[in-house]
Amino acid sequence: MNKSDFVVRFAGEGGQGFMTAAIGLAAANTQSGYHAQTFATFPSQITGGPTWMQVRISTDTVLSRGDELDVLVVFNEEAYSIHKDEVRNGGVIIYDSDGMDLEGGESLGIPFDKLAKSTGNSRSANMVVMGALAGLIGIPQSILEEFVKRRWSNTARYGETIVPTNIHALTLGREAASSSGFEIGELNPPQKPNYEQIFVDGNQAICLGAVASGVQFYCGYPISPATTILIWMEKNLVGKGKFAYQVSSEIEAITSLIGAGYAGTKAMSATAGPGFSLMSEGLGMAWMAEIPLVIVNVQRGGPATGLPTKTEQSDLLNAINPAHGDVSLPVIAPGTVEECFYGTVQAFNWAETYQGPVVLLSEHSLSEKQQNIPKPNLETLEVQNRILYEGKNGYQRYEPGEISPMPIPGGPGSYVANASEHDGIGDTTHLSERHIQMTNRRFRKLESLMDSPYEHDKIDADVAIMPWGGSKGPAKEAYEKLLIDGKDIGWFYTMFLNPINPTLLEELRNKKLVLVPELNYLGQFASVLRSQGVNAEPITQYTGLPFKVKDLVQRISSRLAELENRRSAS
Amino acid sequence: MTDKNPEYDFKWCPGCGDFGVRRALEQALQKYIIDTEIPIENNVIVAGIGCSGNMVHLLEGQQPFGIHGLHGRTLPIAMGIKSSRPDLNVTVVAGDGDFLSIGMEHIAPQAQRNLDVCVIVMDNAVYGLTKGQSSPTSHEGMITSSTPYGKMEDAVNPLKLYLTLGVSHVASALSSKIKDLSQMIYDAMKYPGFAIVHVQSPCTEYNNTYEQLKGNVKKGIQPMAWSLPEDHNPESVSDAQNIVDRDGIPLGLIYQAKDRTSFSKRVEETTSSMNGKSAEDIITLYSV
């Protein structure tokens, strides 16, 4: 039996080394034309704890992490009892037969460490497991050998011995799997894409998008799951005119960005919920004083300290309205790793265009999800820059038109960028007519952001589903299954959540019902849509994990059945 | 504010110390742009919230760029400006409430960085704009609108605080001695590091301390302010410690670290002198 995709999970303390190898395996498979996606969840501690990572390898683009496991690799008995029920019928559980003794016909014991030691390299146990996996699903040995050579040939200390011993370990694992008699179906051969690819996680894609947009200034404070962006920036955003730096708090981060954006540079910070809350007042100032900047909020779970290493989509309302007073911040929520790149580019373009703060709303499940995506073409990428003021002094920076050229220190048109209500030149004012004029001005600027793209499919259906952010993948997969099941349902999606393209809104208002799968309790995006005249209803989940496709299919189907019953009854 | 702006109706009260600080700042800025040939548009004034923050709107003559920001956040805004544009001369103006209460957390990081900005703190030991509440520099027992039975905590000694936190250049002044103050601000602007000029700038409405600061022979009031001894060596930490441990308000340059590298210089030597990769090269690192 041939398969189009394959899901393996590694679980248990002490499995980290295997997980690193698993990422390598995924990357190696993308080289041969497979598509791969990884998903990981860790406890908020440095080592140990109930950790697991999942890799899905497919002949087609991977939309979600995969509901059912073809193979579960466990490193202790606790992991076995937690995860064993997620293995599909006919799947295999691989365990270390040296340290554990599992009952049951579907488990395959391999003495990882013993086989590793026999190669002369006791640290090659992860390669034994890789070899076994490759054997079970029929991945050619050459792909793995190529990966081992690329990964370790340049390792000065061990390169000479590590490559042959690792290849030996791969072979031993493969032989152990083959001789076991287990079969789970071979993976179809890959179709090599005719375009270049990169293999990145969501946070890396955000960093690459920022660099492609010409980011010059980055300040941040360590916070899960956004820390990797800070670390990446400090490593890579170097050279003349570039600045990346760890500051003392998120309050310092947002206010230093205000200074940098005001001084004419493209500035960004990344944080998560707690840090985003601390940025509240600063975001209000950037809106008020009209300072371009980009804040990435990689959402985690819960209010306050919440669930630092779990995923949730519960910061949407806060992202749109993070500060006191009348504000409505532009929000872009990428739904895939690839959209993390293009969403970041658009966030900078929006910030520069309307001259104000933009929130890029990512989430934990995207931040650590690694995936192969087409390599962005920088030559065709549209990067926008703010219009600079080049006139004389005495400029009314906040007066003319809706979006006025921005003066930059060192150039003409000195003014006061003012967080208090102000007149044209930035002097503080309390006049009602001025407050009305400036409030209108700030909101009218959003009109320049309303032509954003969106997806729609089966627009004649009465009911549509419209996920947002990282729920896009599982919802898309569920939608495709629902269509195969013959359900009459439409599809809408956009990563541009505020402001929403008015044409899209009009289409949504014409639906009898729009179902919004989202990972929060309140049904936040459904509530945003309802406030704009759409009959939206959320499908919520707040487990700290992404949706499973089968759950969405079941919940949407039963909601459709309810509607059908009601219709027949009336 | 360029010329007279009829819409802008904020006024300092008659006799406010901030008038003197404004004059001194205008003179220092004028001298600075002439001496350094850094044009006026390359100067930025970052103001906090409160009476003192209105300085940025009230400057007369040639107008620098300005930011009138959030309560307490002058320093990180200045850090963002200076770190992204080291070519700009950045001056912070803030009050004691803004700088030492809500903004206190930002002093230490700039001191450790040795951020090259000049800070003018206008200290009237009271919140003036909100009509007379106690501030970190209000003395213990002081009756204010928020301490009706007397302030229950000790006053902070800002000069001692700056030294402890590692501020590189610490000066203390009176708003009424405009010539001295102007020179101190100018020196602080020229100093390549984190420089604070702490100015006693009395509030005539809620905490009029002119008489206490200068003394009144007829009433037998000894002046709180005193000049530094002739032999004071501002490069000596122990001399500086000695000065700030004494009661009253010392006037002059209390401390100035010699040869301490400024933040801009540190950035230049560490990361901005590196060869950064192009976006294309960075993206290619992730090719499969």
CSV table of C-alpha atoms in Angstrom, one decimal, chain A residues 211-373:
chain,number,residue,atom,x,y,z
A,211,VAL,CA,15.4,41.8,6.5
A,212,ALA,CA,13.9,41.6,3.0
A,213,SER,CA,11.8,44.7,4.0
A,214,GLY,CA,15.0,46.6,5.0
A,215,VAL,CA,14.6,46.5,8.8
A,216,GLN,CA,17.3,48.6,10.4
A,217,PHE,CA,16.5,48.7,14.1
A,218,TYR,CA,15.4,45.9,16.4
A,219,CYS,CA,15.0,46.0,20.1
A,220,GLY,CA,13.5,43.2,22.2
A,221,TYR,CA,13.3,41.4,25.5
A,222,PRO,CA,13.5,37.7,25.9
A,223,ILE,CA,10.0,36.0,26.0
A,224,SER,CA,8.7,32.7,24.8
A,225,PRO,CA,7.9,32.0,22.1
A,226,ALA,CA,9.4,35.2,20.5
A,227,THR,CA,12.9,34.9,21.9
A,228,THR,CA,14.3,33.2,18.8
A,229,ILE,CA,13.5,36.4,16.8
A,230,LEU,CA,15.6,38.5,19.2
A,231,ILE,CA,18.5,36.1,19.0
A,232,TRP,CA,18.3,35.9,15.2
A,233,MET,CA,18.3,39.7,14.9
A,234,GLU,CA,21.2,40.1,17.3
A,235,LYS,CA,23.2,37.7,15.2
A,236,ASN,CA,22.3,38.9,11.8
A,237,LEU,CA,21.2,42.5,11.9
A,238,VAL,CA,24.8,43.9,11.9
A,239,GLY,CA,26.7,46.3,9.8
A,240,LYS,CA,26.6,50.0,9.1
A,241,GLY,CA,23.2,51.6,9.9
A,242,LYS,CA,21.9,48.4,11.5
A,243,PHE,CA,21.1,48.0,15.2
A,244,ALA,CA,19.8,44.9,17.1
A,245,TYR,CA,19.8,44.9,20.9
A,246,GLN,CA,18.3,43.4,24.0
A,247,VAL,CA,16.7,46.1,26.1
A,248,SER,CA,15.6,46.0,29.8
A,249,SER,CA,11.9,45.6,29.2
A,250,GLU,CA,9.2,45.6,26.6
A,251,ILE,CA,8.4,49.2,27.7
A,252,GLU,CA,12.0,50.1,26.7
A,253,ALA,CA,11.5,48.1,23.5
A,254,ILE,CA,8.4,49.9,22.2
A,255,THR,CA,9.6,53.4,23.3
A,256,SER,CA,13.0,52.9,21.7
A,257,LEU,CA,11.2,51.8,18.5
A,258,ILE,CA,9.2,55.1,18.7
A,259,GLY,CA,12.5,57.0,18.8
A,260,ALA,CA,14.0,54.9,15.9
A,261,GLY,CA,10.8,55.1,13.7
A,262,TYR,CA,10.7,58.9,14.4
A,263,ALA,CA,14.3,59.2,13.4
A,264,GLY,CA,13.6,57.7,10.0
A,265,THR,CA,14.5,54.0,10.3
A,266,LYS,CA,12.5,50.8,9.8
A,267,ALA,CA,12.0,49.5,13.3
A,268,MET,CA,10.7,46.2,14.7
A,269,SER,CA,10.3,44.3,18.0
A,270,ALA,CA,8.9,40.9,18.7
A,271,THR,CA,7.2,39.8,21.9
A,272,ALA,CA,4.4,37.6,23.3
A,273,GLY,CA,1.2,38.5,25.3
A,274,PRO,CA,2.8,39.7,28.5
A,275,GLY,CA,5.3,41.9,26.7
A,276,PHE,CA,2.6,43.1,24.3
A,277,SER,CA,0.5,44.2,27.3
A,278,LEU,CA,3.5,46.3,28.5
A,279,MET,CA,3.7,47.9,25.1
A,280,SER,CA,0.2,49.1,25.3
A,281,GLU,CA,0.8,52.8,26.1
A,282,GLY,CA,3.7,53.0,23.6
A,283,LEU,CA,1.6,51.6,20.8
A,284,GLY,CA,-1.0,54.2,21.6
A,285,MET,CA,1.7,56.9,21.3
A,286,ALA,CA,2.9,55.5,17.9
A,287,TRP,CA,-0.7,55.7,16.7
A,288,MET,CA,-1.1,59.2,18.1
A,289,ALA,CA,2.2,60.7,16.9
A,290,GLU,CA,2.1,58.7,13.6
A,291,ILE,CA,5.3,56.8,13.9
A,292,PRO,CA,5.9,53.8,11.6
A,293,LEU,CA,7.0,50.6,13.4
A,294,VAL,CA,6.2,46.9,13.4
A,295,ILE,CA,5.4,44.8,16.5
A,296,VAL,CA,5.3,41.1,16.2
A,297,ASN,CA,3.2,39.3,18.8
A,298,VAL,CA,3.9,35.6,18.8
A,299,GLN,CA,0.8,34.5,20.8
A,300,ARG,CA,1.0,32.0,23.6
A,301,GLY,CA,-1.8,30.7,25.7
A,302,GLY,CA,-3.8,32.4,28.4
A,303,PRO,CA,-3.9,35.7,30.2
A,304,ALA,CA,-1.1,37.0,32.5
A,305,THR,CA,1.9,34.6,32.4
A,306,GLY,CA,-0.5,31.9,31.1
A,307,LEU,CA,0.9,29.1,29.0
A,308,PRO,CA,4.3,30.3,27.8
A,309,THR,CA,5.0,27.3,25.5
A,310,LYS,CA,1.6,26.5,24.2
A,311,THR,CA,-0.4,27.9,21.3
A,312,GLU,CA,-3.5,30.0,21.3
A,313,GLN,CA,-5.1,32.8,19.2
A,314,SER,CA,-6.4,34.9,22.1
A,315,ASP,CA,-4.7,38.2,21.5
A,316,LEU,CA,-6.6,39.4,18.5
A,317,LEU,CA,-8.9,41.9,20.3
A,318,ASN,CA,-5.9,43.2,22.2
A,319,ALA,CA,-3.9,43.5,19.0
A,320,ILE,CA,-6.5,45.6,17.3
A,321,ASN,CA,-7.2,47.7,20.3
A,322,PRO,CA,-4.1,47.5,22.6
A,323,ALA,CA,-4.2,51.0,24.0
A,324,HIS,CA,-6.6,53.3,25.7
A,325,GLY,CA,-8.6,55.9,23.7
A,326,ASP,CA,-9.8,55.6,20.1
A,327,VAL,CA,-7.3,53.4,18.3
A,328,SER,CA,-7.6,50.6,15.8
A,329,LEU,CA,-4.2,49.2,14.9
A,330,PRO,CA,-3.6,47.4,11.6
A,331,VAL,CA,-3.2,43.7,12.3
A,332,ILE,CA,-1.8,41.1,9.9
A,333,ALA,CA,-2.0,37.4,11.1
A,334,PRO,CA,0.0,35.0,9.0
A,335,GLY,CA,-1.5,31.5,8.8
A,336,THR,CA,1.4,29.5,7.4
A,337,VAL,CA,5.2,29.6,7.6
A,338,GLU,CA,5.3,31.2,4.1
A,339,GLU,CA,2.8,33.8,5.2
A,340,CYS,CA,5.1,34.6,8.1
A,341,PHE,CA,7.5,35.9,5.5
A,342,TYR,CA,5.0,37.8,3.3
A,343,GLY,CA,3.0,39.0,6.3
A,344,THR,CA,6.1,40.6,7.7
A,345,VAL,CA,6.9,42.3,4.4
A,346,GLN,CA,3.3,43.6,4.3
A,347,ALA,CA,3.5,44.8,8.0
A,348,PHE,CA,6.5,47.0,7.1
A,349,ASN,CA,4.8,48.2,3.9
A,350,TRP,CA,1.6,49.1,5.9
A,351,ALA,CA,3.6,50.8,8.6
A,352,GLU,CA,5.5,52.9,6.0
A,353,THR,CA,2.4,53.6,4.0
A,354,TYR,CA,0.0,54.8,6.7
A,355,GLN,CA,2.8,56.0,9.0
A,356,GLY,CA,1.9,54.2,12.2
A,357,PRO,CA,2.3,51.0,14.2
A,358,VAL,CA,1.3,47.7,12.7
A,359,VAL,CA,0.9,44.4,14.6
A,360,LEU,CA,2.0,41.1,13.1
A,361,LEU,CA,0.1,38.5,15.0
A,362,SER,CA,1.8,35.2,14.9
A,363,GLU,CA,1.4,32.3,17.3
A,364,HIS,CA,3.4,29.6,19.0
A,365,SER,CA,2.4,26.8,16.7
A,366,LEU,CA,3.9,28.8,13.7
A,367,SER,CA,7.0,29.9,15.6
A,368,GLU,CA,8.5,26.4,15.9
A,369,LYS,CA,6.9,24.9,12.9
A,370,GLN,CA,9.5,24.1,10.3
A,371,GLN,CA,8.5,23.8,6.8
A,372,ASN,CA,9.8,23.9,3.2
A,373,ILE,CA,8.5,26.9,1.4
